[in-house]
Coordinates of C-alpha atoms in Angstrom, one line a residue:
M1 CA 114.5 109.4 83.9
T2 CA 111.1 108.5 82.6
V3 CA 107.8 108.3 84.6
W4 CA 108.0 104.5 84.6
D5 CA 111.2 104.6 86.8
D6 CA 109.1 104.9 90.0
L7 CA 107.3 101.6 89.3
V8 CA 109.5 99.3 91.3
G9 CA 109.3 95.7 90.1
Q10 CA 106.4 96.3 87.7
E11 CA 108.1 95.8 84.3
K12 CA 105.1 94.1 82.6
V13 CA 102.7 96.8 83.8
S14 CA 105.1 99.5 82.7
A15 CA 105.3 97.9 79.2
V16 CA 101.5 97.8 78.9
L17 CA 101.1 101.4 80.0
D18 CA 103.9 102.6 77.7
A19 CA 102.3 101.0 74.7
A20 CA 98.9 102.5 75.6
A21 CA 100.4 105.9 76.1
R22 CA 102.0 105.7 72.6
D23 CA 98.6 104.8 71.1
A24 CA 96.9 107.6 73.0
D25 CA 99.5 110.0 71.7
A26 CA 98.8 108.8 68.2
L27 CA 95.1 109.3 68.7
V28 CA 95.4 112.9 69.9
T29 CA 97.9 113.7 67.1
A30 CA 95.7 112.3 64.4
A31 CA 92.6 114.1 65.7
A32 CA 94.5 117.4 65.9
A33 CA 95.7 117.0 62.3
D34 CA 92.3 115.9 61.1
E35 CA 93.8 112.6 59.9
P36 CA 92.1 109.1 60.0
L37 CA 92.3 107.6 63.5
P38 CA 94.4 104.4 63.9
E39 CA 92.2 101.3 63.4
A40 CA 93.6 99.4 66.4
S41 CA 94.6 100.9 69.7
R42 CA 95.7 99.6 73.1
M43 CA 94.3 102.8 74.7
T44 CA 90.9 102.7 76.4
H45 CA 88.9 105.2 78.4
A46 CA 88.9 103.4 81.8
W47 CA 91.6 101.5 83.7
L48 CA 91.5 99.5 86.9
F49 CA 94.8 99.1 88.8
T50 CA 94.8 96.5 91.5
G51 CA 97.5 95.0 93.8
P52 CA 98.4 94.5 97.4
P53 CA 99.3 97.5 99.7
G54 CA 102.7 98.9 98.8
A55 CA 102.8 97.6 95.2
G56 CA 102.4 101.1 93.8
R57 CA 98.8 101.2 92.4
N58 CA 98.5 105.0 92.8
Q59 CA 102.1 105.5 91.5
A60 CA 101.4 103.5 88.4
A61 CA 98.1 105.4 87.7
R62 CA 99.8 108.8 88.2
A63 CA 102.8 107.8 86.0
F64 CA 100.3 106.8 83.3
A65 CA 98.5 110.1 83.7
A66 CA 101.8 111.9 83.3
A67 CA 102.6 109.9 80.1
L68 CA 99.2 110.8 78.7
Q69 CA 99.8 114.5 79.3
C70 CA 103.4 114.5 78.1
V71 CA 104.3 117.3 75.7
S72 CA 108.0 116.4 75.2
P73 CA 109.1 117.3 71.6
D74 CA 110.9 114.0 71.5
R75 CA 107.5 112.3 70.8
A76 CA 107.6 113.7 67.2
L77 CA 111.0 111.9 66.7
G78 CA 109.6 108.6 67.9
G79 CA 110.2 109.0 71.6
S80 CA 107.9 107.4 74.1
P81 CA 105.5 109.7 76.0
G82 CA 106.4 110.0 79.7
C83 CA 109.7 111.8 79.6
G84 CA 109.3 112.9 83.2
F85 CA 110.8 116.4 82.6
C86 CA 108.3 118.3 80.5
D87 CA 105.6 120.6 82.0
G88 CA 102.9 118.0 81.4
C89 CA 104.8 115.2 83.1
H90 CA 106.0 117.4 85.9
T91 CA 102.7 118.9 86.9
A92 CA 100.8 115.6 86.6
L93 CA 103.3 113.8 88.9
L94 CA 103.1 116.7 91.4
G95 CA 99.3 116.6 91.3
T96 CA 99.0 120.2 90.0
H97 CA 98.0 119.6 86.4
A98 CA 94.7 121.3 85.6
D99 CA 93.4 118.3 83.7
V100 CA 94.4 115.6 86.2
T101 CA 91.8 115.4 89.0
T102 CA 92.6 113.1 92.0
V103 CA 89.9 111.7 94.2
A104 CA 91.0 110.1 97.5
A105 CA 88.9 109.0 100.5
V106 CA 88.9 111.6 103.2
G107 CA 87.0 109.4 105.7
A108 CA 85.9 105.8 105.6
E109 CA 84.0 106.3 102.3
I110 CA 84.0 108.4 99.2
L111 CA 80.7 110.2 99.4
V112 CA 78.6 111.1 96.4
K113 CA 78.8 114.8 97.2
D114 CA 82.6 114.5 96.9
M115 CA 82.2 113.0 93.4
R116 CA 79.6 115.3 91.9
D117 CA 81.9 118.0 90.7
T118 CA 84.4 115.4 89.5
V119 CA 81.9 113.5 87.5
R120 CA 80.7 116.8 86.0
K121 CA 84.2 117.7 85.1
S122 CA 84.8 114.3 83.4
F123 CA 82.3 115.4 80.7
T124 CA 84.3 118.5 79.8
S125 CA 87.1 118.9 77.3
P126 CA 90.7 119.2 78.6
A127 CA 91.5 122.8 79.5
N128 CA 95.1 122.8 78.3
G129 CA 96.3 119.2 78.4
R130 CA 95.9 116.3 76.0
W131 CA 93.4 114.3 78.1
Q132 CA 90.9 114.9 80.9
I133 CA 92.1 112.4 83.5
I134 CA 90.2 111.3 86.7
L135 CA 92.3 109.4 89.1
V136 CA 90.4 107.6 91.9
E137 CA 93.0 106.4 94.5
D138 CA 90.6 104.6 96.8
A139 CA 88.0 103.1 94.4
E140 CA 87.2 100.4 97.0
R141 CA 85.8 103.1 99.3
L142 CA 83.2 104.3 96.8
N143 CA 79.8 103.8 98.5
E144 CA 76.7 102.8 96.6
K145 CA 75.7 106.3 95.5
S146 CA 79.1 107.5 94.6
A147 CA 79.9 104.2 92.7
N148 CA 76.7 104.6 90.7
A149 CA 77.8 108.2 89.8
V150 CA 81.1 106.9 88.5
L151 CA 79.4 104.1 86.6
K152 CA 77.3 106.5 84.6
A153 CA 80.4 108.5 83.7
V154 CA 82.4 105.4 82.7
E155 CA 79.5 104.0 80.7
E156 CA 79.3 107.1 78.4
P157 CA 82.6 108.9 78.7
A158 CA 83.6 112.1 76.9
P159 CA 85.9 111.4 73.9
R160 CA 89.1 112.7 75.6
T161 CA 88.4 111.6 79.2
V162 CA 90.2 108.7 80.9
W163 CA 89.3 107.2 84.3
L164 CA 92.0 105.6 86.4
L165 CA 90.7 103.6 89.3
C166 CA 92.9 102.0 92.0
A167 CA 91.8 99.3 94.4
P168 CA 93.3 96.3 96.3
S169 CA 91.4 93.8 94.1
V170 CA 88.8 93.5 91.4
E171 CA 86.3 92.2 94.0
D172 CA 86.5 95.6 95.7
V173 CA 84.9 97.4 92.7
L174 CA 81.3 97.1 91.4
P175 CA 81.1 94.4 88.7
T176 CA 79.4 96.9 86.4
I177 CA 82.3 99.3 86.8
R178 CA 85.2 96.8 86.5
S179 CA 83.6 95.2 83.4
R180 CA 84.1 98.5 81.6
C181 CA 87.8 98.9 82.6
R182 CA 91.0 97.4 81.4
H183 CA 92.5 95.6 84.4
L184 CA 96.1 95.7 85.4
T185 CA 97.4 93.7 88.4
L186 CA 100.5 94.9 90.2
R187 CA 102.6 92.5 92.3
T188 CA 104.5 93.2 95.5
P189 CA 108.0 94.1 94.5
S190 CA 110.9 92.0 95.8
V191 CA 112.9 93.2 98.8
E192 CA 116.0 93.5 96.6
A193 CA 114.2 95.7 94.1
V194 CA 112.9 98.1 96.8
A195 CA 116.3 98.3 98.5
D196 CA 117.9 99.1 95.1
M197 CA 115.4 101.8 94.5
L198 CA 116.1 103.4 97.9
V199 CA 119.8 103.4 97.2
R200 CA 119.5 104.8 93.6
R201 CA 116.7 107.3 94.1
D202 CA 117.0 108.4 97.7
G203 CA 120.7 108.0 98.4
I204 CA 120.1 105.7 101.3
E205 CA 123.0 103.6 102.6
P206 CA 122.8 100.0 101.3
E207 CA 122.6 98.4 104.8
V208 CA 119.8 100.8 105.9
A209 CA 117.9 100.4 102.6
A210 CA 118.1 96.6 102.8
A211 CA 116.9 96.6 106.4
A212 CA 113.9 98.9 105.6
A213 CA 112.9 96.9 102.6
R214 CA 113.1 93.7 104.5
A215 CA 111.2 95.1 107.5
T216 CA 108.3 96.3 105.2
Q217 CA 108.3 93.2 103.0
G218 CA 108.4 95.2 99.7
H219 CA 106.0 98.0 100.7
V220 CA 107.6 100.9 98.7
D221 CA 106.2 103.9 100.6
R222 CA 106.7 102.4 104.1
A223 CA 110.2 101.3 103.2
R224 CA 111.1 104.9 102.1
R225 CA 109.5 106.3 105.3
L226 CA 111.3 103.9 107.5
A227 CA 114.7 104.5 105.8
T228 CA 114.4 108.3 105.9
D229 CA 112.4 109.1 109.1
P230 CA 114.0 108.4 112.5
A231 CA 110.6 109.0 114.2
A232 CA 109.1 106.2 112.0
R233 CA 111.8 103.8 113.1
E234 CA 111.2 104.7 116.7
R235 CA 107.5 104.1 116.4
R236 CA 108.1 100.7 114.7
A237 CA 110.6 99.7 117.5
A238 CA 107.9 100.6 120.1
V239 CA 105.3 98.5 118.4
L240 CA 107.7 95.5 118.1
R241 CA 108.4 95.7 121.9
L242 CA 104.7 95.4 122.6
P243 CA 104.4 91.5 122.4
L244 CA 106.9 91.1 125.3
R245 CA 104.8 93.5 127.5
L246 CA 101.5 91.6 127.4
D247 CA 102.0 89.6 130.6
E248 CA 98.9 90.9 132.5
V249 CA 95.5 92.5 131.8
G250 CA 96.7 96.0 132.9
A251 CA 99.6 95.8 130.6
C252 CA 97.3 94.9 127.7
L253 CA 95.1 97.8 128.3
R254 CA 98.0 100.2 128.7
A255 CA 99.6 98.9 125.4
A256 CA 96.3 99.4 123.6
Q257 CA 96.0 103.0 124.9
E258 CA 99.5 103.8 123.8
L259 CA 98.9 102.4 120.3
V260 CA 95.8 104.5 119.9
D261 CA 97.4 107.6 121.4
A262 CA 100.3 107.3 119.0
A263 CA 98.0 107.1 116.0
A264 CA 96.0 110.0 117.3
E265 CA 99.2 112.0 117.6
D266 CA 100.1 111.2 114.0
A267 CA 96.7 112.5 112.9
K268 CA 97.0 115.6 115.0
Q269 CA 100.4 116.4 113.5
L270 CA 99.1 116.1 110.0
A271 CA 96.0 118.2 110.9
E272 CA 98.2 120.9 112.2
E273 CA 100.2 121.0 109.0
M274 CA 97.2 120.9 106.6
D275 CA 94.0 122.2 108.4
G276 CA 95.2 125.7 109.1
K277 CA 96.6 126.3 105.6
E278 CA 93.4 125.0 104.1
T279 CA 91.2 127.2 106.3
E280 CA 93.1 130.3 105.6
E281 CA 93.1 129.6 101.8
L282 CA 89.4 129.1 101.8
K283 CA 88.8 132.2 103.8
A284 CA 90.9 134.2 101.4
A285 CA 89.0 132.7 98.4
L286 CA 85.7 133.6 100.1
G287 CA 86.8 137.2 100.5
A288 CA 87.2 137.3 104.3
V289 CA 87.9 140.8 105.5
Q290 CA 90.9 141.6 107.7
G291 CA 90.4 140.2 111.1
G292 CA 88.9 136.9 109.8
R293 CA 85.3 137.9 109.5
L294 CA 83.6 136.0 106.7
P295 CA 81.0 137.4 104.3
R296 CA 77.4 136.4 104.9
G297 CA 76.2 133.1 103.5
T298 CA 79.6 131.4 103.6
A299 CA 79.3 129.7 107.0
G300 CA 78.0 126.5 105.3
V301 CA 81.1 126.3 103.1
M302 CA 83.4 126.6 106.2
K303 CA 81.3 123.9 107.9
D304 CA 81.8 121.6 105.0
L305 CA 85.6 122.1 105.2
E306 CA 85.6 121.4 109.0
D307 CA 83.6 118.2 108.4
M308 CA 86.0 117.1 105.7
Q309 CA 89.0 117.8 108.0
K310 CA 87.4 115.8 110.8
R311 CA 86.8 112.8 108.5
R312 CA 90.4 113.1 107.3
R313 CA 91.8 113.0 110.9
T314 CA 89.8 109.9 111.6
R315 CA 91.1 108.3 108.4
T316 CA 94.7 109.3 109.2
Q317 CA 94.4 107.8 112.7
R318 CA 93.1 104.5 111.4
D319 CA 95.8 104.4 108.7
S320 CA 98.5 104.9 111.3
L321 CA 97.0 102.1 113.4
D322 CA 97.0 99.9 110.3
V323 CA 100.7 100.5 109.9
A324 CA 101.3 99.4 113.5
L325 CA 99.1 96.3 113.0
G326 CA 101.0 95.4 109.8
D327 CA 104.3 95.6 111.8
L328 CA 102.8 93.3 114.5
T329 CA 101.6 90.9 111.8
G330 CA 105.1 90.7 110.4
F331 CA 106.6 90.2 113.9
Y332 CA 104.3 87.2 114.6
R333 CA 104.9 85.8 111.1
D334 CA 108.6 85.8 111.9
V335 CA 107.8 84.0 115.2
L336 CA 105.9 81.4 113.3
A337 CA 108.8 80.9 110.8
L338 CA 111.2 80.2 113.7
Q339 CA 108.7 77.8 115.3
L340 CA 108.5 75.9 112.0
G341 CA 112.3 75.8 111.6
S342 CA 112.8 78.5 108.9
R343 CA 115.1 81.5 109.0
V344 CA 115.1 82.4 105.3
A345 CA 112.2 84.9 105.3
I346 CA 112.8 86.7 108.7
A347 CA 111.8 90.3 108.2
N348 CA 112.6 91.7 111.6
G349 CA 116.2 90.6 112.1
D350 CA 116.8 93.5 114.5
T351 CA 114.5 91.9 117.0
E352 CA 115.8 88.3 116.8
D353 CA 116.2 87.9 120.5
A354 CA 112.5 88.7 121.1
L355 CA 111.5 86.5 118.2
E356 CA 113.3 83.5 119.6
R357 CA 112.0 84.1 123.1
L358 CA 108.4 84.1 121.9
A359 CA 109.0 81.2 119.6
R360 CA 110.3 79.1 122.5
G361 CA 107.5 80.2 124.8
S362 CA 104.5 79.3 122.6
S363 CA 103.2 76.9 120.0
P364 CA 102.7 77.5 116.2
E365 CA 99.0 77.2 116.8
A366 CA 99.0 80.0 119.4
T367 CA 101.0 82.2 117.0
L368 CA 98.4 81.6 114.2
R369 CA 95.7 82.6 116.7
R370 CA 97.6 85.8 117.4
I371 CA 97.9 86.6 113.7
E372 CA 94.2 86.0 113.4
A373 CA 93.5 88.4 116.3
I374 CA 95.4 91.2 114.5
A375 CA 93.4 90.5 111.3
A376 CA 90.2 90.7 113.3
C377 CA 91.2 94.0 114.8
R378 CA 91.8 95.4 111.2
E379 CA 88.4 94.2 110.2
A380 CA 86.8 95.8 113.2
L381 CA 88.5 99.1 112.4
D382 CA 87.2 98.8 108.8
R383 CA 83.7 98.5 110.3
N384 CA 84.1 101.7 112.2
V385 CA 84.5 100.0 115.6
A386 CA 85.9 102.5 118.2
P387 CA 89.7 102.2 117.8
L388 CA 90.4 101.7 121.5
L389 CA 87.9 98.9 121.9
A390 CA 89.2 97.1 118.9
V391 CA 92.8 97.4 119.9
E392 CA 92.1 96.4 123.6
A393 CA 90.3 93.2 122.3
M394 CA 93.4 92.5 120.2
T395 CA 95.9 92.9 122.9
M396 CA 93.9 90.7 125.3
A397 CA 93.8 88.0 122.5
L398 CA 97.5 88.4 122.0
R399 CA 98.1 87.7 125.7
A400 CA 95.8 84.7 125.7
G401 CA 97.4 83.2 122.6

């Protein structure tokens, strides 16, 4: 099983990356043997992966990173890098390879202070791998200062450094950065491809896999979560019951509060899993004595960790809300399809009675306004509007139609 097997429905992208990984392997081999470098290469020092949510931008970038670090002996026999089993592939895919650095937005933005050490590392030689790889999962969240820091590193990269940037679209990245990257566009995989992956890779029953893939409209990660996590299925069912409850102002406000509380609970659970472990590991690294007392001069480091954890909780809450808003958008899209006389693309077949009830009770124009209200809520959350205010405004708009 190669590293490309996780790229669902991305055959063209896989082929491009496979060819580039072969050329990269030839470059490293030639340099190590002090041989002339190949004249033409499909490998470059900076890549930009774009595509809609769920298409697998980060997975594609990480698979490419694994292929670049592949140390399988089969390469010498003409095999393609990216075996998926060697130490280089395995650690790169797990995120533990010493020469693969991952940068993800903790809060709403990637701050320049979060990029300084990474940019500095990009100018060093690989410690034990074949390439020094910097993977930026949320390149669209680089602010002006952090983007300028990345630009300087991409303009004059070290010989064995590769930047892998992931963003929803090219417009989300500075023109000066994207002009120095090779651009690959991923597409939303088909429902059938995602369902097939869930059956083959996760052992999900075909009916459950098909329902999860259809409900998430090809979003690979959400489909896997929906198929494997009963709590995720219950949260989605609760969200899809919401449109039938918005018959009065009080109900709208209660529904908004429940959505925000559920997202906050998700953030709290993640924080409980990660924050304590991170805090204890940092205390141990700082040499905390038995009983938890820290050495002098380390309070600022602990404060930085607490600030990062707070920003991550905020981001997690908003990501959880975004999943709920995506489910609502899909629900009203199905309502619109029924109003226009189409049943072909219904994603939420398990709520067909509710869909038909709303379709009969409103017009296509009202449904479009409701979809626009959900989009407006997402935009407000992106602008850091207080979640409860944004969601209350949305539920009131959903009631009005």
